[in-house]
PDB file of C-alpha atoms in Angstrom:
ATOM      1  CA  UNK J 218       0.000   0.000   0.000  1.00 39.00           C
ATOM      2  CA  UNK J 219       3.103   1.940   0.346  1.00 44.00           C
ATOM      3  CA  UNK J 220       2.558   4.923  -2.511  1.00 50.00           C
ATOM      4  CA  UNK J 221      -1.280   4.374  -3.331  1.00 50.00           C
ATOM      5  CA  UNK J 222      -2.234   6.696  -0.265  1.00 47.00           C
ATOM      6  CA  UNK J 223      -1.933   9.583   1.539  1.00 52.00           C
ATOM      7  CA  UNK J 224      -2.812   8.899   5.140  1.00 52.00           C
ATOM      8  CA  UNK J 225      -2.314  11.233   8.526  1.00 53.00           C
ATOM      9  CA  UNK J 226      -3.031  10.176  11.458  1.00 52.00           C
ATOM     10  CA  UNK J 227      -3.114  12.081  14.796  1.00 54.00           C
ATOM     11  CA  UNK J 228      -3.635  11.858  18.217  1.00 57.00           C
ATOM     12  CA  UNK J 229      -3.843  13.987  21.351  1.00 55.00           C
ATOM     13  CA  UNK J 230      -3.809  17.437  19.987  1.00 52.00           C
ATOM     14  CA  UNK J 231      -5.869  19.248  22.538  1.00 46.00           C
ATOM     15  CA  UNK J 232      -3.037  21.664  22.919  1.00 43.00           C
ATOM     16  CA  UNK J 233      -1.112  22.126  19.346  1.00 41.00           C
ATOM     17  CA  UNK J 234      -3.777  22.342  16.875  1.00 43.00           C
ATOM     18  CA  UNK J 235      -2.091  23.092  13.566  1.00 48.00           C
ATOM     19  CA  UNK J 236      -3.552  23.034   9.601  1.00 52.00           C
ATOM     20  CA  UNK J 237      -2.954  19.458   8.957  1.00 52.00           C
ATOM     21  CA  UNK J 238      -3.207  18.907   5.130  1.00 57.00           C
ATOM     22  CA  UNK J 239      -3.725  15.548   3.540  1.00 57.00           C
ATOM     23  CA  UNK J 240      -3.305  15.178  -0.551  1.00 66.00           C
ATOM     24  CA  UNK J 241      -5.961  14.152  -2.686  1.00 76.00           C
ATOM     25  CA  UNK J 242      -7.308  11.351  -2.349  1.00 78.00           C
ATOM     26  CA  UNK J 243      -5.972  10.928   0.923  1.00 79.00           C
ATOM     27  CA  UNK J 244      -7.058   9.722   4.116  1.00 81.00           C
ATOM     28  CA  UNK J 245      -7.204  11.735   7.567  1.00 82.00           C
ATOM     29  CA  UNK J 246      -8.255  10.138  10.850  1.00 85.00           C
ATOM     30  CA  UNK J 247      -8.177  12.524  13.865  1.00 88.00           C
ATOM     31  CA  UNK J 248      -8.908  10.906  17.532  1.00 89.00           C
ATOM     32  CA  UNK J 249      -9.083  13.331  20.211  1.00 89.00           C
ATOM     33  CA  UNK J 250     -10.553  12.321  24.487  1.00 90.00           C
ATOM     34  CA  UNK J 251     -13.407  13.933  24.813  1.00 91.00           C
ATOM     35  CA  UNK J 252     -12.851  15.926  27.806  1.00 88.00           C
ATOM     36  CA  UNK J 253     -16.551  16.401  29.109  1.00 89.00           C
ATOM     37  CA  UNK J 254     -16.783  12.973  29.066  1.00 92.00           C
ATOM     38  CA  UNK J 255     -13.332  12.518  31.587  1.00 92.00           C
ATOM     39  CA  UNK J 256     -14.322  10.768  35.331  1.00 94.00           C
ATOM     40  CA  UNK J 257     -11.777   9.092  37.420  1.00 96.00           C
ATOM     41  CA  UNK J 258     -11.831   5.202  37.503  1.00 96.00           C
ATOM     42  CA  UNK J 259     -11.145   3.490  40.636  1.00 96.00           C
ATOM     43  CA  UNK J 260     -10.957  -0.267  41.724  1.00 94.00           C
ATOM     44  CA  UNK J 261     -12.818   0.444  44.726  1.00 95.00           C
ATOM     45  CA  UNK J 262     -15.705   2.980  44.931  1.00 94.00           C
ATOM     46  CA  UNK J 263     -14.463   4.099  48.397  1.00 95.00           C
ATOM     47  CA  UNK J 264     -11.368   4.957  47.224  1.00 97.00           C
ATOM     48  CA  UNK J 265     -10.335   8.699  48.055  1.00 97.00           C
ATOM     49  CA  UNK J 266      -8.662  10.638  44.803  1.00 98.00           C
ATOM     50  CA  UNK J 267      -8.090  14.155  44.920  1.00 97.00           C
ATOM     51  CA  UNK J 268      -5.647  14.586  42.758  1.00 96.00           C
ATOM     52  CA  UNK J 269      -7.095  13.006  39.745  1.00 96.00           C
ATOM     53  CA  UNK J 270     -10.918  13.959  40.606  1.00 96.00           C
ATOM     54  CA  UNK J 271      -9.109  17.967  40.462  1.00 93.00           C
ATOM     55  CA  UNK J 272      -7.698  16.776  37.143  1.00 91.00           C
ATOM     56  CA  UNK J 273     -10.814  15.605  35.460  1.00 92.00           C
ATOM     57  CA  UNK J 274     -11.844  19.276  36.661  1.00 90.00           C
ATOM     58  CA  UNK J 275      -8.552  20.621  35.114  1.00 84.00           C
ATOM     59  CA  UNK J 276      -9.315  18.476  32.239  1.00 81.00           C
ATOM     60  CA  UNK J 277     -12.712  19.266  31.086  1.00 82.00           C
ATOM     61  CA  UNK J 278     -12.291  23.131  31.631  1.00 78.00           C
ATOM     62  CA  UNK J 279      -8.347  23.911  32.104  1.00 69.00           C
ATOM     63  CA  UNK J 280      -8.815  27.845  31.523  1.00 73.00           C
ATOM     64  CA  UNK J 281     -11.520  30.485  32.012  1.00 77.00           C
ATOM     65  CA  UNK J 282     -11.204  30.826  28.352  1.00 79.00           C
ATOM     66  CA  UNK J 283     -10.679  27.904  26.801  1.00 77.00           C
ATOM     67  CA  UNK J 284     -13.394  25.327  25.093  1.00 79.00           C
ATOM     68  CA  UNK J 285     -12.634  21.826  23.791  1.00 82.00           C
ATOM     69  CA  UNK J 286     -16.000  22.475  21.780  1.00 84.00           C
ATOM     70  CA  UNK J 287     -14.018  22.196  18.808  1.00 86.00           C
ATOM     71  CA  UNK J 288     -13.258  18.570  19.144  1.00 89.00           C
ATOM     72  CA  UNK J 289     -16.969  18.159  19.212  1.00 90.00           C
ATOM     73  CA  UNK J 290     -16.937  20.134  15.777  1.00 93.00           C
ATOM     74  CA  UNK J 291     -14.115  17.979  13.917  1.00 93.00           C
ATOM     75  CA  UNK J 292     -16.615  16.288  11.207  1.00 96.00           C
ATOM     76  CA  UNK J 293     -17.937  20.108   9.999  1.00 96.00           C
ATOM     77  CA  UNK J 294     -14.466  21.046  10.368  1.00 92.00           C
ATOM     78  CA  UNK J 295     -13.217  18.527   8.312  1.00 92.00           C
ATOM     79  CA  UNK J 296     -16.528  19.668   5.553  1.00 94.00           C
ATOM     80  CA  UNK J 297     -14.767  23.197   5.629  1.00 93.00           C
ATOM     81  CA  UNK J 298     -11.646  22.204   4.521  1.00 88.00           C
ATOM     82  CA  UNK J 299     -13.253  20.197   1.785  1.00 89.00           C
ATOM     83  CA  UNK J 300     -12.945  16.405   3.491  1.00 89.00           C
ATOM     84  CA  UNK J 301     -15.399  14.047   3.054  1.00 93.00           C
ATOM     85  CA  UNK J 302     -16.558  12.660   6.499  1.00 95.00           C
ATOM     86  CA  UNK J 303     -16.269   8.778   6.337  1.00 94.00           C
ATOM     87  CA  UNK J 304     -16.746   7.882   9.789  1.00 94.00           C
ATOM     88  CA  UNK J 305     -17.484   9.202  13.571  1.00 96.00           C
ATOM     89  CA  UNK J 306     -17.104   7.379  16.354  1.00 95.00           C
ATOM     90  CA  UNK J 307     -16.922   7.121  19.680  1.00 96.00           C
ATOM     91  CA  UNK J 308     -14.095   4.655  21.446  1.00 94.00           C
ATOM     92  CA  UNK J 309     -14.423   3.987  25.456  1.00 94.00           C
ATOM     93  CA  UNK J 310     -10.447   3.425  26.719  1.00 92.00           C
ATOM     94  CA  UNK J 311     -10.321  -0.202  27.456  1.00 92.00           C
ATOM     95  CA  UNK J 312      -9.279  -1.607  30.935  1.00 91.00           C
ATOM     96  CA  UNK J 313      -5.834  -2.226  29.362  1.00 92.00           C
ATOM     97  CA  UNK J 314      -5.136   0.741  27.778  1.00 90.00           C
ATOM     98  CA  UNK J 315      -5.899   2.891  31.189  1.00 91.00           C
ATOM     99  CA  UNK J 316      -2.758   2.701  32.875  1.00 90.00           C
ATOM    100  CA  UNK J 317      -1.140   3.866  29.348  1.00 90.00           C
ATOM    101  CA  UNK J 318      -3.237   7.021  28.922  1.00 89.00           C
ATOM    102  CA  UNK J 319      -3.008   8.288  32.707  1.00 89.00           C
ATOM    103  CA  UNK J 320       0.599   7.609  31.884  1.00 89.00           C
ATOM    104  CA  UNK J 321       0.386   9.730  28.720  1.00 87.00           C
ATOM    105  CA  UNK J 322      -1.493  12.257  31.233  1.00 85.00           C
ATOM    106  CA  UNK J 323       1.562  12.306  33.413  1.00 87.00           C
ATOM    107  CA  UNK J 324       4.014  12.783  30.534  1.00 85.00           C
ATOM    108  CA  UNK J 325       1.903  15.669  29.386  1.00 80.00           C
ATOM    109  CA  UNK J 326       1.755  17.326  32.747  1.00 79.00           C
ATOM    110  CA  UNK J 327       6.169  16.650  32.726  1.00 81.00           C
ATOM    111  CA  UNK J 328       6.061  18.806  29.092  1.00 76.00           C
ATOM    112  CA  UNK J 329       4.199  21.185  30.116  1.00 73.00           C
ATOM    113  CA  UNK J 330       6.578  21.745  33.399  1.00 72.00           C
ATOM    114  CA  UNK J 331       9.647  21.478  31.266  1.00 74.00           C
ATOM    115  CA  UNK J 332       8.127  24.306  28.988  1.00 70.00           C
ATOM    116  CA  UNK J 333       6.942  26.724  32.219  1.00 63.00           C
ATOM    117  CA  UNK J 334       8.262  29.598  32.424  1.00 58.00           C
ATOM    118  CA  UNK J 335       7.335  30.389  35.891  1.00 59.00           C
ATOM    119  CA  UNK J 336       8.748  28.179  38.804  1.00 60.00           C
ATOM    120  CA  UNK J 337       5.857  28.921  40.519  1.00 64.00           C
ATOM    121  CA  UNK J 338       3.662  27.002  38.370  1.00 71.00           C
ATOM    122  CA  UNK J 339       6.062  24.540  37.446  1.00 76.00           C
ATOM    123  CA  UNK J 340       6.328  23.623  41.250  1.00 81.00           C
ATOM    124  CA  UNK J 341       2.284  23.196  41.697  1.00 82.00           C
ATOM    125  CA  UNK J 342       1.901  21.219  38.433  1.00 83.00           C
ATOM    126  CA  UNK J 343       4.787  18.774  40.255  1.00 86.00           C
ATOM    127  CA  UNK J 344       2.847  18.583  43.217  1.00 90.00           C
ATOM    128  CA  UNK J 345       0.103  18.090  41.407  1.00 90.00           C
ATOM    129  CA  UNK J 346       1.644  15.605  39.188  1.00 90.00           C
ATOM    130  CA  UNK J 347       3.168  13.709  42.357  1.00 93.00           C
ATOM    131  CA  UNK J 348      -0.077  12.980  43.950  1.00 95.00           C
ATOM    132  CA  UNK J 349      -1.469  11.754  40.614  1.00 94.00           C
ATOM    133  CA  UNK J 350       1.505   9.470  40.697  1.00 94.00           C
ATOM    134  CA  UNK J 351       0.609   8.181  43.606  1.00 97.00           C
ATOM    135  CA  UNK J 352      -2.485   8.065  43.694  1.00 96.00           C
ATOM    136  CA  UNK J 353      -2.677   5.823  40.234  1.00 95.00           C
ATOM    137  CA  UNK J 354      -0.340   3.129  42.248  1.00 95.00           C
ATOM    138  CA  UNK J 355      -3.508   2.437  43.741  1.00 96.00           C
ATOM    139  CA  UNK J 356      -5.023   1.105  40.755  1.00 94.00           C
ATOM    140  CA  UNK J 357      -7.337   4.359  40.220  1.00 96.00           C
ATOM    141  CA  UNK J 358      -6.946   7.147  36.673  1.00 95.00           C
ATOM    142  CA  UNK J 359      -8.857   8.418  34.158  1.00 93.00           C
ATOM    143  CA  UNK J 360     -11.304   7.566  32.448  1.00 93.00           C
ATOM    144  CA  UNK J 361     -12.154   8.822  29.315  1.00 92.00           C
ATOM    145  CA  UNK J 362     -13.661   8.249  25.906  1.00 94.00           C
ATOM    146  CA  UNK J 363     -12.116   9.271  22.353  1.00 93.00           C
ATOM    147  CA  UNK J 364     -13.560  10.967  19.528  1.00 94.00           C
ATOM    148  CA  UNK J 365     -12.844   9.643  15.989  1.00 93.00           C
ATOM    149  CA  UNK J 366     -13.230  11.302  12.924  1.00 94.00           C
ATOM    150  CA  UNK J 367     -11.966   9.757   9.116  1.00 90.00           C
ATOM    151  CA  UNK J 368     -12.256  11.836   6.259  1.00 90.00           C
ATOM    152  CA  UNK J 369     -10.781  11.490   2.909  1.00 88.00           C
ATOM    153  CA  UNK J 370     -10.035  14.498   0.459  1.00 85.00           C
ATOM    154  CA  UNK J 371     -11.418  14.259  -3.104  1.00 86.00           C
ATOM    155  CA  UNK J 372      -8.929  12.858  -5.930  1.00 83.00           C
TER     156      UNK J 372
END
């Protein structure tokens, strides 16, 4: 198949949307979490977690500003830059994929540390980051569910 098409695929761009551009003909498959949709799994309902319920808050709504609305919008965006929506779906994360994706989660958080500017923030992010840490050693982390969207650009 090597040569016959044009595919992009991408994953986790909440935070560095760019114009993403696939030739015609071509195939593009975007797969975002849908944010609203974020709760905190744990292996026992009594189980306290702080850290990652406040992340599911930081998750769905992480500035005063800020809307993941658009992930919502990806098939009409997709119909304004002349794709052809194939598909839409919606993909639970599976029990053994969970410890992977709060680990993703905690590899994010490190990036965005490593890119602060202000030690202030970079020092409540690691605490923050810490008690996640800790507090997914008990089994517990996030939950979410992912958003796919395949389009394919006319030949």
């Amino acid at each position: 198949m090597l040569g016959q098409y044009h595919v992009v695929y991408m994953r986790f761009w909440l935070c560095s949307v760019n114009n993403p551009d696939a030739g015609p003909g071509g195939y593009l498959e975007w797969v975002e979490p849908l944010p609203f949709l974020t709760t905190v799994y744990k292996p026992s309902p009594d189980l306290a977690t702080p850290a990652l319920d406040r992340h599911v808050q930081i998750f769905q709504k992480p500035y005063e500003h800020s809307s993941y609305q658009w992930v919502e919008n990806l098939p009409n965006l997709f119909k304004e830059h002349g794709l052809e929506v194939l598909a839409t779906d919606q993909h639970p994360v599976q029990d053994q994929y969970r410890a992977m994706w709060g680990q993703s989660n905690l590899a994010g958080l490190e990036d965005i540390v490593n890119e602060s500017i202000v030690a202030t923030e970079s020092e409540g992010i690691r605490k923050h980051q810490a008690a996640l840490e800790a507090e997914m050693k008990t089994g517990a982390n996030l939950d979410n569910t992912f958003f796919s969207v395949v389009g394919r650009r006319p030949s």
